[in-house]
mmCIF file of C-alpha atoms in Angstrom:
data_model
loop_
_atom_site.group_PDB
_atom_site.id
_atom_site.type_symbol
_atom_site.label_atom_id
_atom_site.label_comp_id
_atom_site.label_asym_id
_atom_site.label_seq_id
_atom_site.Cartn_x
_atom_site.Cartn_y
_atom_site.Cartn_z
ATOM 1 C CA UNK A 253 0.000 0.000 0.000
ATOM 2 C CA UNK A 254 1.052 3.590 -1.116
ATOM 3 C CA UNK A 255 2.256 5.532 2.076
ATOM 4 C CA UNK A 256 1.950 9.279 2.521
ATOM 5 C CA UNK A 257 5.668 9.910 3.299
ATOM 6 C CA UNK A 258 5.758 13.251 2.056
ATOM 7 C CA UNK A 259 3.317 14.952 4.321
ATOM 8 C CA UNK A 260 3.381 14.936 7.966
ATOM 9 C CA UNK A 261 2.088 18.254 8.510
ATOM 10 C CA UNK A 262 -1.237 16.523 7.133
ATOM 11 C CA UNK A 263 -1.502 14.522 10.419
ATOM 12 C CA UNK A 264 -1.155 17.577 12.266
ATOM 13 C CA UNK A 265 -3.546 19.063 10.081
ATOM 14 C CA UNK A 266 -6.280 16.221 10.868
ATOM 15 C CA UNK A 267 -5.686 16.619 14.763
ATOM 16 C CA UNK A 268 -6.739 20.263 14.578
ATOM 17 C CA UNK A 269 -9.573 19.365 12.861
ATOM 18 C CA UNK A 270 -10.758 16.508 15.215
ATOM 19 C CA UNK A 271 -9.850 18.837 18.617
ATOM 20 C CA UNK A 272 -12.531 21.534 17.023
ATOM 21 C CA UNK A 273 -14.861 19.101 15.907
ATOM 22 C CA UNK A 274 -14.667 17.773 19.707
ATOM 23 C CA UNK A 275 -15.695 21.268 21.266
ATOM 24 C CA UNK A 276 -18.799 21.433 23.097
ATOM 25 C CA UNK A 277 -22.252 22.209 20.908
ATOM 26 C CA UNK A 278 -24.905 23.651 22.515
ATOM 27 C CA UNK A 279 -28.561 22.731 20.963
ATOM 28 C CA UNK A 280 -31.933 24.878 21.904
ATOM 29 C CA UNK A 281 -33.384 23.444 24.817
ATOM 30 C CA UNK A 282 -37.026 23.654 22.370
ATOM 31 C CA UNK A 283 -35.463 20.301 21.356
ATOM 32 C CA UNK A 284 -36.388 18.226 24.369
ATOM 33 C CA UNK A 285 -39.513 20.245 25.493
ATOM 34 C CA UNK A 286 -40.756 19.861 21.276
ATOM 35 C CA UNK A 287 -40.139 16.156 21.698
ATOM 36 C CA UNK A 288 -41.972 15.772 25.250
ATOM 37 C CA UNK A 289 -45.117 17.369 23.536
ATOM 38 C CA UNK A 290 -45.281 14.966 20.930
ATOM 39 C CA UNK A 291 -45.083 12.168 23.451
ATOM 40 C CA UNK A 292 -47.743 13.307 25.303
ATOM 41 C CA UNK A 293 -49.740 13.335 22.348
ATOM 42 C CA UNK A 294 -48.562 9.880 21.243
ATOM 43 C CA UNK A 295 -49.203 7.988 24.809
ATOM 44 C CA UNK A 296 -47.232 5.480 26.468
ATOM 45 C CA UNK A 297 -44.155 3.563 24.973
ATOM 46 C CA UNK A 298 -45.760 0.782 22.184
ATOM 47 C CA UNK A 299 -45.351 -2.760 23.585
ATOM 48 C CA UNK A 300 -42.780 -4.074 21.464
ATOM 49 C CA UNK A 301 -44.077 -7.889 21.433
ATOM 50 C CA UNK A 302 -47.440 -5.966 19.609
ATOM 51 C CA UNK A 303 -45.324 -3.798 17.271
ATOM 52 C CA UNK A 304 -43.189 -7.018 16.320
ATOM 53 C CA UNK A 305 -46.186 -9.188 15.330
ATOM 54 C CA UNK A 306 -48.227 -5.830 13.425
ATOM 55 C CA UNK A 307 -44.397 -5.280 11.478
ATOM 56 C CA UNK A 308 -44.642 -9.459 10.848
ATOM 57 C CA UNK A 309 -47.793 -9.055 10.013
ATOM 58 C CA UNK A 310 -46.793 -6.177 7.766
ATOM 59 C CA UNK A 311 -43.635 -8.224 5.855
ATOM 60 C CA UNK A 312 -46.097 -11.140 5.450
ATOM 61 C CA UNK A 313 -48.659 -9.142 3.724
ATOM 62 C CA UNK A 314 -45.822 -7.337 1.448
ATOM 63 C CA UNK A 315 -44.469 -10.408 0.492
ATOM 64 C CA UNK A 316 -47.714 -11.890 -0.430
ATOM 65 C CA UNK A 317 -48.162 -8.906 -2.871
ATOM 66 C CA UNK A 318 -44.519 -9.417 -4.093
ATOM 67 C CA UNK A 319 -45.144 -12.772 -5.247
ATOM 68 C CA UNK A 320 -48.832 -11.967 -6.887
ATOM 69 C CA UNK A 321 -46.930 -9.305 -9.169
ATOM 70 C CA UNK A 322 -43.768 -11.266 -9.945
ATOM 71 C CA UNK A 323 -46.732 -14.042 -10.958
ATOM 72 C CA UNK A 324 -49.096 -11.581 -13.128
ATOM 73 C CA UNK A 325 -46.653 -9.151 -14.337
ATOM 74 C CA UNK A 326 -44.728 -9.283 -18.050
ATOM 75 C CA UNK A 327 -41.013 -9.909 -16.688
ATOM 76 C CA UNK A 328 -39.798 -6.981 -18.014
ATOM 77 C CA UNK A 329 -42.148 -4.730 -15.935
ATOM 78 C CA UNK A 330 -41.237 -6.478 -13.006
ATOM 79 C CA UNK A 331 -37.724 -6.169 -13.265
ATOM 80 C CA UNK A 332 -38.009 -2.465 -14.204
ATOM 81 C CA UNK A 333 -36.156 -1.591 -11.176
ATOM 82 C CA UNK A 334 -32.802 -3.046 -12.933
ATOM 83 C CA UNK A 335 -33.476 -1.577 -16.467
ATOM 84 C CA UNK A 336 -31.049 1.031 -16.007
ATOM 85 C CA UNK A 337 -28.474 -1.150 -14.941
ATOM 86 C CA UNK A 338 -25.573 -2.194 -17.185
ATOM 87 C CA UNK A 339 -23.160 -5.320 -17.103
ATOM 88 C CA UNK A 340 -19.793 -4.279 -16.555
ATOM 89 C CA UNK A 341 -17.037 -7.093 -16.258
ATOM 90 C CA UNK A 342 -13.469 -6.244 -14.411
ATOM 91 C CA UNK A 343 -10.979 -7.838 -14.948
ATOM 92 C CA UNK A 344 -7.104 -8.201 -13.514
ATOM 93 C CA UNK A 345 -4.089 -9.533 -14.290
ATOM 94 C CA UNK A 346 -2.553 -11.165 -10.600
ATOM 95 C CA UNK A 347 -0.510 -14.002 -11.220
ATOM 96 C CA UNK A 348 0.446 -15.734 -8.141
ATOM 97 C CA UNK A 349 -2.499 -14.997 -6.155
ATOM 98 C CA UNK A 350 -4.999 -16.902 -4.198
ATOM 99 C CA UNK A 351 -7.652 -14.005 -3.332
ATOM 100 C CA UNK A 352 -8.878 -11.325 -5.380
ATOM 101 C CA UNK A 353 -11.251 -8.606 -4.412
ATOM 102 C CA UNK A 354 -12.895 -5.577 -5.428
ATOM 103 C CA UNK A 355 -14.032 -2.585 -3.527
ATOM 104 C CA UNK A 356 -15.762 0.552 -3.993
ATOM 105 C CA UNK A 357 -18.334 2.867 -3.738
ATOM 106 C CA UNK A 358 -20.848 0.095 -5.473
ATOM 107 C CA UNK A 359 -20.114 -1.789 -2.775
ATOM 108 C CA UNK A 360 -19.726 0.394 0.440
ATOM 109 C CA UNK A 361 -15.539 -0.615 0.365
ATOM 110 C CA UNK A 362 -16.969 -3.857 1.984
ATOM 111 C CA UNK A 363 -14.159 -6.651 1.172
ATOM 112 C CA UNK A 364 -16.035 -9.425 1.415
ATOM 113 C CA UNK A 365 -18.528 -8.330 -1.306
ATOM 114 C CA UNK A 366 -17.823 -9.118 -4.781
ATOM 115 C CA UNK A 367 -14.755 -11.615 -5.138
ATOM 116 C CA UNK A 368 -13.118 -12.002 -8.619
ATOM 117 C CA UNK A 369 -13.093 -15.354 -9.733
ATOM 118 C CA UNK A 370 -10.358 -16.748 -11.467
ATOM 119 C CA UNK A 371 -10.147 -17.860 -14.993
ATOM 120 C CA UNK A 372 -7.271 -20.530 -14.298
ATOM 121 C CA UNK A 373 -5.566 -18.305 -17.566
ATOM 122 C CA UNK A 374 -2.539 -16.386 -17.008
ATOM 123 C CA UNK A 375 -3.107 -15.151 -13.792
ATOM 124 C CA UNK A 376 -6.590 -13.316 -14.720
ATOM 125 C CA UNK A 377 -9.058 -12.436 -12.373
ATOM 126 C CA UNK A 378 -12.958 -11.216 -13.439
ATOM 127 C CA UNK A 379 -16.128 -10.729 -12.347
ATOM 128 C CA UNK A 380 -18.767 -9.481 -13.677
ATOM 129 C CA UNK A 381 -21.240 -6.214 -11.612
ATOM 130 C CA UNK A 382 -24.287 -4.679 -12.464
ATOM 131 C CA UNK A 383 -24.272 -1.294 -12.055
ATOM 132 C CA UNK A 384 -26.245 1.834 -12.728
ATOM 133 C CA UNK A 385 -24.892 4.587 -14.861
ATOM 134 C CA UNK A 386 -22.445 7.162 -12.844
ATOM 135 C CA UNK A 387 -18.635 7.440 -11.746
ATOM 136 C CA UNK A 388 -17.573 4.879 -9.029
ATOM 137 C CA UNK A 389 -14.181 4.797 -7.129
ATOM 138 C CA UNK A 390 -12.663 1.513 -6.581
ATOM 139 C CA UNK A 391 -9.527 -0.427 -6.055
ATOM 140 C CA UNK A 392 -8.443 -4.323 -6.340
ATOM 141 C CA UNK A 393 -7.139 -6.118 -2.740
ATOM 142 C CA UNK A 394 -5.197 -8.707 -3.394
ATOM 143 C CA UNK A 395 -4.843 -11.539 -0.772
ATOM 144 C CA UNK A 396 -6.148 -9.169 1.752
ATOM 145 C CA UNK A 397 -3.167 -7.205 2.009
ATOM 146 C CA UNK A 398 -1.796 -5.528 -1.631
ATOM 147 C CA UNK A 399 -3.841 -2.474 -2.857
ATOM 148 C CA UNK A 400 -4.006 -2.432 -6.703
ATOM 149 C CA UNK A 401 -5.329 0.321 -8.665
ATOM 150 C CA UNK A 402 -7.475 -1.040 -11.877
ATOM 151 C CA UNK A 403 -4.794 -0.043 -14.642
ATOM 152 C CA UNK A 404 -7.795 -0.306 -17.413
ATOM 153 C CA UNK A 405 -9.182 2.546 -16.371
ATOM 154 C CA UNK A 406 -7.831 6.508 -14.983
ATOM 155 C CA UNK A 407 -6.727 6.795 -11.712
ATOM 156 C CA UNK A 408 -8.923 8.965 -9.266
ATOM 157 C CA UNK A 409 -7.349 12.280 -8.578
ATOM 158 C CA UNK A 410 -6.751 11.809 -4.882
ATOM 159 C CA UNK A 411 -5.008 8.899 -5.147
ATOM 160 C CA UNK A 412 -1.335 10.607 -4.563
ATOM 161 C CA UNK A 413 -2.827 10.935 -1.021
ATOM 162 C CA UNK A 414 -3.856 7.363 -0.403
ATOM 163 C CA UNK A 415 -4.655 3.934 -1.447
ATOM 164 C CA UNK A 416 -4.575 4.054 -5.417
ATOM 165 C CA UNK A 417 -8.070 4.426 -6.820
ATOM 166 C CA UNK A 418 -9.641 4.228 -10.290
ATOM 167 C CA UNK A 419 -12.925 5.646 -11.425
ATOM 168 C CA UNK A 420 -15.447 3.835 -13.297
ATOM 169 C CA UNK A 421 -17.659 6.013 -15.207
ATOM 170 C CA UNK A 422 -21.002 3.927 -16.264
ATOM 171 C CA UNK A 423 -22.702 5.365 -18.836
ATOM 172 C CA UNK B 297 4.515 0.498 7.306
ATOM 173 C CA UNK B 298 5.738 3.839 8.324
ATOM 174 C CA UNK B 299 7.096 4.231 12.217
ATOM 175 C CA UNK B 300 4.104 6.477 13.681
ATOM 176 C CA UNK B 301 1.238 4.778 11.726
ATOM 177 C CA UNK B 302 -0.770 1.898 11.591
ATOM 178 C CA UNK B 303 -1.952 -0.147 9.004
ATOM 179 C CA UNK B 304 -3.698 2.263 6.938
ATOM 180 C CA UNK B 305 -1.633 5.068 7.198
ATOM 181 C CA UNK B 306 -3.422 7.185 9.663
ATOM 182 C CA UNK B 307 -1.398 8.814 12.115
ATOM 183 C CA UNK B 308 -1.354 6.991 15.653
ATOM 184 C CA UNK B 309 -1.913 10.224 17.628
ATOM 185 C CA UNK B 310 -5.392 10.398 15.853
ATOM 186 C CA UNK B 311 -6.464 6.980 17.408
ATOM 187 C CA UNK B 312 -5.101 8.051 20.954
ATOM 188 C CA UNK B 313 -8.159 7.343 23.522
ATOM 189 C CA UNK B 314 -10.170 10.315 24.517
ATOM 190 C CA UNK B 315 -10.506 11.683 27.497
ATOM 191 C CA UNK B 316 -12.867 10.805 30.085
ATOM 192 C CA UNK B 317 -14.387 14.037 29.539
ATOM 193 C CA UNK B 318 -13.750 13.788 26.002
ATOM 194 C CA UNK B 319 -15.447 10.487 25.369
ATOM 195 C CA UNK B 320 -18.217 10.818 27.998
ATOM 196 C CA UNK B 321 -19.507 13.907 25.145
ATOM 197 C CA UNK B 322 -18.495 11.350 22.597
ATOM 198 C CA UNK B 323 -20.294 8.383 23.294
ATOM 199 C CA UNK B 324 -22.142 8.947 26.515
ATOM 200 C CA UNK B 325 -20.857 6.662 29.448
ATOM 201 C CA UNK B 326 -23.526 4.551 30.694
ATOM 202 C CA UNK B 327 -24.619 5.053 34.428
ATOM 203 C CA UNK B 328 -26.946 2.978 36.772
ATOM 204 C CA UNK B 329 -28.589 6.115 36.272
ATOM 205 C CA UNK B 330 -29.889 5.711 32.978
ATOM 206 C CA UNK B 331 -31.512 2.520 33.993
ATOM 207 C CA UNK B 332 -33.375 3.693 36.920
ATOM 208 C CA UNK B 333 -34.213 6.676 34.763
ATOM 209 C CA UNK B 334 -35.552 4.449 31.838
ATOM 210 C CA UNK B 335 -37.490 2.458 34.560
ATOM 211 C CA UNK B 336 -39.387 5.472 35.642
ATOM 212 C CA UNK B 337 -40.072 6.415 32.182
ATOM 213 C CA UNK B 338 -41.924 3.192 31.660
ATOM 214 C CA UNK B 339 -43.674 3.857 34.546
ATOM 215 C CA UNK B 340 -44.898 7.005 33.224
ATOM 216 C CA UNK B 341 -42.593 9.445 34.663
ATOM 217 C CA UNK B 342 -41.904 11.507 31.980
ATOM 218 C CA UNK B 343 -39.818 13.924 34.203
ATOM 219 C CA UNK B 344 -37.222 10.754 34.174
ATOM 220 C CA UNK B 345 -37.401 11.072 30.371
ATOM 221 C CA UNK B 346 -36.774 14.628 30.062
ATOM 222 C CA UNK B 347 -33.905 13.996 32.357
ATOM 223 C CA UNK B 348 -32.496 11.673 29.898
ATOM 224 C CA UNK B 349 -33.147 13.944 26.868
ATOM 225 C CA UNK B 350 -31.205 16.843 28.481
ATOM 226 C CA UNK B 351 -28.826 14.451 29.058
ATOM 227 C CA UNK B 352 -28.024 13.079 26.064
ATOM 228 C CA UNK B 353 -29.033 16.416 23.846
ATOM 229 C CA UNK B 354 -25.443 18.246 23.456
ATOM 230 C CA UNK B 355 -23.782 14.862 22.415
ATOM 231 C CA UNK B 356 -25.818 13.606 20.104
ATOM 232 C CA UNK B 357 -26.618 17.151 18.428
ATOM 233 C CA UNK B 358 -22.906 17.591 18.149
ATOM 234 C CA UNK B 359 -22.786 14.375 15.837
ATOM 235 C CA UNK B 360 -26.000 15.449 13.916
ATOM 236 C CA UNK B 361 -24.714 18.850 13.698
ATOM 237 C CA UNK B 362 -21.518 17.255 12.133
ATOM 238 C CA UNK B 363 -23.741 15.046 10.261
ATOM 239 C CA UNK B 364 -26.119 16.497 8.633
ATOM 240 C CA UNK B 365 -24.556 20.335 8.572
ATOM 241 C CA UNK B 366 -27.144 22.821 10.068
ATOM 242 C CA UNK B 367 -28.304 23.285 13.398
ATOM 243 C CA UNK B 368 -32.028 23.431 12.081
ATOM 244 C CA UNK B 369 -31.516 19.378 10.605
ATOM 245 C CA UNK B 370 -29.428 18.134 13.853
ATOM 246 C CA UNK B 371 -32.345 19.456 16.094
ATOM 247 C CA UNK B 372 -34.907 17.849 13.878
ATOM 248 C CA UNK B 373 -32.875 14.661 13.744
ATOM 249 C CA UNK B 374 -32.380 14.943 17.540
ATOM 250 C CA UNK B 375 -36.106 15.473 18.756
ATOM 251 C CA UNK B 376 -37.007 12.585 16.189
ATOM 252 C CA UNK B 377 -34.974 10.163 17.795
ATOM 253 C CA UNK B 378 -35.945 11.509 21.109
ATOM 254 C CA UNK B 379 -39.369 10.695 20.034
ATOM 255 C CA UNK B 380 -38.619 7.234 18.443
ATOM 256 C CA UNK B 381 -36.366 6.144 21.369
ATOM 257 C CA UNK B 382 -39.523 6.754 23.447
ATOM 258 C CA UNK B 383 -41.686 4.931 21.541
ATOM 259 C CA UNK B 384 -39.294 2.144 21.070
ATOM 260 C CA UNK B 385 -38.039 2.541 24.822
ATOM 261 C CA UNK B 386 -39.808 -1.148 26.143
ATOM 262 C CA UNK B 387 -37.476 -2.813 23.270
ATOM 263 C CA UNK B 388 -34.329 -1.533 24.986
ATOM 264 C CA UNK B 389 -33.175 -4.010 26.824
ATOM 265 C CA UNK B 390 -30.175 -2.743 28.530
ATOM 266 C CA UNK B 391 -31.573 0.450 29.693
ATOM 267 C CA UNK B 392 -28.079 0.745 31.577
ATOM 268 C CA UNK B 393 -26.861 1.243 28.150
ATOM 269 C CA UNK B 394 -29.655 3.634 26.976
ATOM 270 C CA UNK B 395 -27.044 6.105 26.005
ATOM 271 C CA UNK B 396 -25.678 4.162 23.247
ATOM 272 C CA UNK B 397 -28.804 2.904 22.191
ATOM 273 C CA UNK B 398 -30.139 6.152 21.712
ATOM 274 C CA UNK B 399 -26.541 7.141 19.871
ATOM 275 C CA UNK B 400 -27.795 4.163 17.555
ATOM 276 C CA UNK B 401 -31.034 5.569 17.025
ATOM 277 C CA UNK B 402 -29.461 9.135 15.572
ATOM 278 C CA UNK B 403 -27.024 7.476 13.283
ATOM 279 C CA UNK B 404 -29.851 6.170 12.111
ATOM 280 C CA UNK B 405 -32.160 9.218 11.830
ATOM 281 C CA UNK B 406 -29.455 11.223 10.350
ATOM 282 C CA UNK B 407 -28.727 8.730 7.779
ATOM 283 C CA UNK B 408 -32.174 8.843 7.111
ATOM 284 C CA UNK B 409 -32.424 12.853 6.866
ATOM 285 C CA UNK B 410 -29.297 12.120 4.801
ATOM 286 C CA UNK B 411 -30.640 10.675 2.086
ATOM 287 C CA UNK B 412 -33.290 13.233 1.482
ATOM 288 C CA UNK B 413 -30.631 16.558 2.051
ATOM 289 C CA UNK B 414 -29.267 17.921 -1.027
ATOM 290 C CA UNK B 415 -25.781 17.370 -1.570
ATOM 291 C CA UNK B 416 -23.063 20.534 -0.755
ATOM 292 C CA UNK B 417 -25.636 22.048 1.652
ATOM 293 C CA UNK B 418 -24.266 25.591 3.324
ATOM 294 C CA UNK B 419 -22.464 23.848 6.233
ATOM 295 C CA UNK B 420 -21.401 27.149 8.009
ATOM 296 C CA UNK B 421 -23.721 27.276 10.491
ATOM 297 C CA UNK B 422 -22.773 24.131 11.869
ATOM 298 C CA UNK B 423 -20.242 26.454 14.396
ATOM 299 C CA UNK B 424 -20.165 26.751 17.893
ATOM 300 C CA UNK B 425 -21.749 29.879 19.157
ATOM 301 C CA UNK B 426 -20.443 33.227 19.985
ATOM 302 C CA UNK B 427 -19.207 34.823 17.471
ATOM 303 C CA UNK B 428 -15.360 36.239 18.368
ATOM 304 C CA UNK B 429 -15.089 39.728 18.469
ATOM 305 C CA UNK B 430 -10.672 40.280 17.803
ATOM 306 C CA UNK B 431 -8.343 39.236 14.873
ATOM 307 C CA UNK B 432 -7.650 35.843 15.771
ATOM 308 C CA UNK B 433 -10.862 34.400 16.588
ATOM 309 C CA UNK B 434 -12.020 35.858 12.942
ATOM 310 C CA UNK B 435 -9.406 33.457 11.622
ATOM 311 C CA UNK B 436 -10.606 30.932 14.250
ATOM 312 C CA UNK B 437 -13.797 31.103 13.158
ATOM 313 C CA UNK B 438 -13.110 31.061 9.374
ATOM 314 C CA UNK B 439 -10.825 28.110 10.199
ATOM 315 C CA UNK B 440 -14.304 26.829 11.597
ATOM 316 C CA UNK B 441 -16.206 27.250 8.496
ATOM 317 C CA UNK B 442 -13.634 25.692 6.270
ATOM 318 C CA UNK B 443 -13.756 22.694 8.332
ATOM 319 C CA UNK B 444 -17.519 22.384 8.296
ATOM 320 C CA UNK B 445 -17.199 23.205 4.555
ATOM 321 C CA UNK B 446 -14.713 20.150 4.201
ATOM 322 C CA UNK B 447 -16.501 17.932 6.315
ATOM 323 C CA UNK B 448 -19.686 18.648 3.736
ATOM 324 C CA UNK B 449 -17.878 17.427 0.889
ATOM 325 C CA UNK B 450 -17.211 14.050 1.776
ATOM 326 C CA UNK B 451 -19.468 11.218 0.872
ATOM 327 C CA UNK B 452 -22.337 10.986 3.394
ATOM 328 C CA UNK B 453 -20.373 7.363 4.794
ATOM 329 C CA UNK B 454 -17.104 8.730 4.845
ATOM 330 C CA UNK B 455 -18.447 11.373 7.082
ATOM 331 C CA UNK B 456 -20.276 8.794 9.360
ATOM 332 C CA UNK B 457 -17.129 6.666 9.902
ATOM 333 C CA UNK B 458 -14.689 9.644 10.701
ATOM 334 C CA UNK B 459 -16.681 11.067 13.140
ATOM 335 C CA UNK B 460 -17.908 8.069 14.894
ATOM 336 C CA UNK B 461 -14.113 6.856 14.874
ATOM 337 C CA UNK B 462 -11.928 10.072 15.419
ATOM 338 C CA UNK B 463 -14.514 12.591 17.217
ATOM 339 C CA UNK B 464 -17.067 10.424 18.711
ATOM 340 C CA UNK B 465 -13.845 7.775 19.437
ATOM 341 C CA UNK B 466 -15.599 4.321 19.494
ATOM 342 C CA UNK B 467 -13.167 1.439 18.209
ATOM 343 C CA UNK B 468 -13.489 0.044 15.084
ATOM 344 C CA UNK B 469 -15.909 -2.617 16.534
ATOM 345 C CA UNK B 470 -18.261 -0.302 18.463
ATOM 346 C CA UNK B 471 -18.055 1.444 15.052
ATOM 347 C CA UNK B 472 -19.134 -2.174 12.872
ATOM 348 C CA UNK B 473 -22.008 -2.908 15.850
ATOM 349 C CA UNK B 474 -23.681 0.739 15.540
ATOM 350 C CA UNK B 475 -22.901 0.933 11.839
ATOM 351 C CA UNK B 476 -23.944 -2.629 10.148
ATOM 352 C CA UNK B 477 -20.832 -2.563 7.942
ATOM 353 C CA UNK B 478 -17.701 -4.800 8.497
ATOM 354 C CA UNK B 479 -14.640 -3.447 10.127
ATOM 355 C CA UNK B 480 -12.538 -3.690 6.754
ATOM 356 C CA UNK B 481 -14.854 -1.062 5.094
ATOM 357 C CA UNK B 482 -14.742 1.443 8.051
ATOM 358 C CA UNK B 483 -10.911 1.405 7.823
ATOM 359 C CA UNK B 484 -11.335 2.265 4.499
ATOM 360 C CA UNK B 485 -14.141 4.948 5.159
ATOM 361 C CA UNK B 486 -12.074 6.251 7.565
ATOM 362 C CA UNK B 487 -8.868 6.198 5.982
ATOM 363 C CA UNK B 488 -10.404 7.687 2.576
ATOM 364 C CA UNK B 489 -12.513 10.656 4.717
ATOM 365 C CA UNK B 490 -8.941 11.889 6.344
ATOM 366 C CA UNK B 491 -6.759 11.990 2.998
ATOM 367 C CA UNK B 492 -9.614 14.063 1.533
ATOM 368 C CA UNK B 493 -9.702 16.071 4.406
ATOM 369 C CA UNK B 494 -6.452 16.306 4.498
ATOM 370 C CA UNK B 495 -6.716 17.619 0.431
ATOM 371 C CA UNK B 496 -9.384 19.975 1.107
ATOM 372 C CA UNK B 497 -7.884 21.930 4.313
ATOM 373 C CA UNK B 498 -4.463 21.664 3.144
ATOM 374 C CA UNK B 499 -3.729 25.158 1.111
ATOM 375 C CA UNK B 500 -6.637 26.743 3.266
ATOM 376 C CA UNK B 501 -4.377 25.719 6.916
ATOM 377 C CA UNK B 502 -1.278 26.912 5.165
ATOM 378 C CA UNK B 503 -2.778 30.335 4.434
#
């Protein structure tokens, strides 16, 4: 992983910005007497055993309704919700690796998302994501411990600064 | 890895622990109090409640303030979660730990109130009060704005996890607990909010 050598007034940037952020804030004491009148109005805390049997209840009915529309509706219509996405396949050249992964803002950075399979051919790594159109960040980690920027596509500008990026631009 | 940092590059005086005082306004410390409080809520008491509101009010509009950028949204997000907290209270079941159950509820709410925010709101009036009447505390409270103004640029998530981690100073497992997402991803969150931070403050700090 790309360290940030270069700048150590940075970090001393940062901890002025965390010691103001920790000073004292002072909200309008309207706050709690605003939220008191709306419990009076409301009554008496809801017994949750009720609330989780109305919210079963609830899921039960929705998913009743879920199924009678994925029944009676033309496929297409029911999968409206994905018509705007588009099939994008990644792919990476990592010889001599046992674990490839991809994160990124279609994935909240989560690592154990959306592993890259391998193809058993020259080292190459793909999978294949659905995504709507837009620009995404995102970076390879390899065995859970390299960083690798995507070289197929341009780097994101901030990556002098940190782990190396690219940016995906669905269109 | 670089002598000074940890694994992702962030400097090691940022993760020092805060202060008792510090993290007591950060995540509240839980008390026997709470719990005899929450008791006497249930009870009907709702003098115990607004006990517990004024308790809890500064912290938690500190990290909606943060949040969500104006003190008009944190106080909305704030007396919501008061509200839902209530309603939800007989579901807590450590009431000795109402304090970070409520904290949970907030993240929540503002995450929420999030969502239907426009992006690159005016962030500048999420400052302390008083405004500073000499030279320096102009550039104090400039160096305020800036910072607000930063903090309203990053991604919604990257906000969340910096705050929660560096401000609010809960360990990257209180942080996966009130948060949903895995450890690995907050690092990341957190590592990617403080080099943009770091971009975005950098000339205005050396001016």
């Amino acid at each position: 992983m790309p360290v940030d050598h270069h700048d150590r007034s940075g970090d001393d940037l940062l901890q002025q910005v965390v010691d103001e952020l920790r000073q004292p804030v002072r909200l309008d004491a309207t706050v709690d007497a605003t939220a008191l009148e709306r419990i009076r109005r409301m009554g008496p805390p809801a017994d949750s055993r009720w609330r989780f049997r109305l919210v079963a209840g609830l899921a039960a009915a929705a998913l009743a309704a879920g199924l009678l529309l994925a029944v009676f509706l033309p496929p297409r219509e029911a999968l409206s919700g994905l018509s705007t996405a588009r099939a994008v396949r990644l792919r990476l050249v990592a010889p001599a690796s046992s674990r490839v992964v991809v994160v990124g803002d279609f994935n909240n950075w989560d690592p154990g998302a959306t592993p890259l399979r391998s193809t058993g051919r020259q080292g190459v790594w793909t999978v294949e994501l659905r995504l709507k159109p837009g620009r995404y960040h995102y970076t390879y980690l390899v065995d859970g411990r390299e960083w690798v920027r995507d070289p197929a596509e341009p780097p994101a500008p901030e990556s002098d600064f940190g782990a190396p990026t690219s940016v995906l631009t669905v269109s | 890895m670089t002598p000074g940092y940890n694994e992702l590059d962030l400097p090691v005086t940022l993760t020092r622990p805060l202060s008792q005082d510090q993290r007591s306004r950060g995540l509240p410390m839980m008390s026997d109090s709470d719990a005899a409080l929450v008791a006497r809520t249930l009870d009907g008491d709702l003098d115990a409640y607004a006990k517990l509101m004024a308790r809890y009010r500064d912290t938690l509009g500190a990290y909606a303030l943060h949040m969500l950028g104006t003190r008009e949204d944190a106080q909305e997000a704030v007396q919501d979660s008061f509200v839902r907290a209530y309603r939800a209270l007989r579901g807590c079941r450590q009431p000795e730990r109402f304090g970070g159950w409520l904290f949970r509820i907030v993240v929540n709410r503002c995450r929420t109130m999030q969502r239907r925010l426009k992006r690159n709101r005016r962030f500048a009036e999420s400052l302390p009060e008083g405004v500073p009447a000499n030279g320096d505390a102009v550039a104090s409270l400039e160096w305020r704005e800036e910072i607000a103004r930063a903090l309203g640029r990053l991604r919604p998530h990257y906000r969340e996890a910096f705050l929660l981690r560096y401000v609010n100073g809960l360990d990257y497992e209180e942080m996966a607990g009130l948060t949903g997402a895995n450890q690995a991803a907050l690092r990341m969150r957190v590592k990617r909010a403080s080099d943009q931070l770091r971009e975005l403050l950098r000339d205005v700090h050396a001016s």
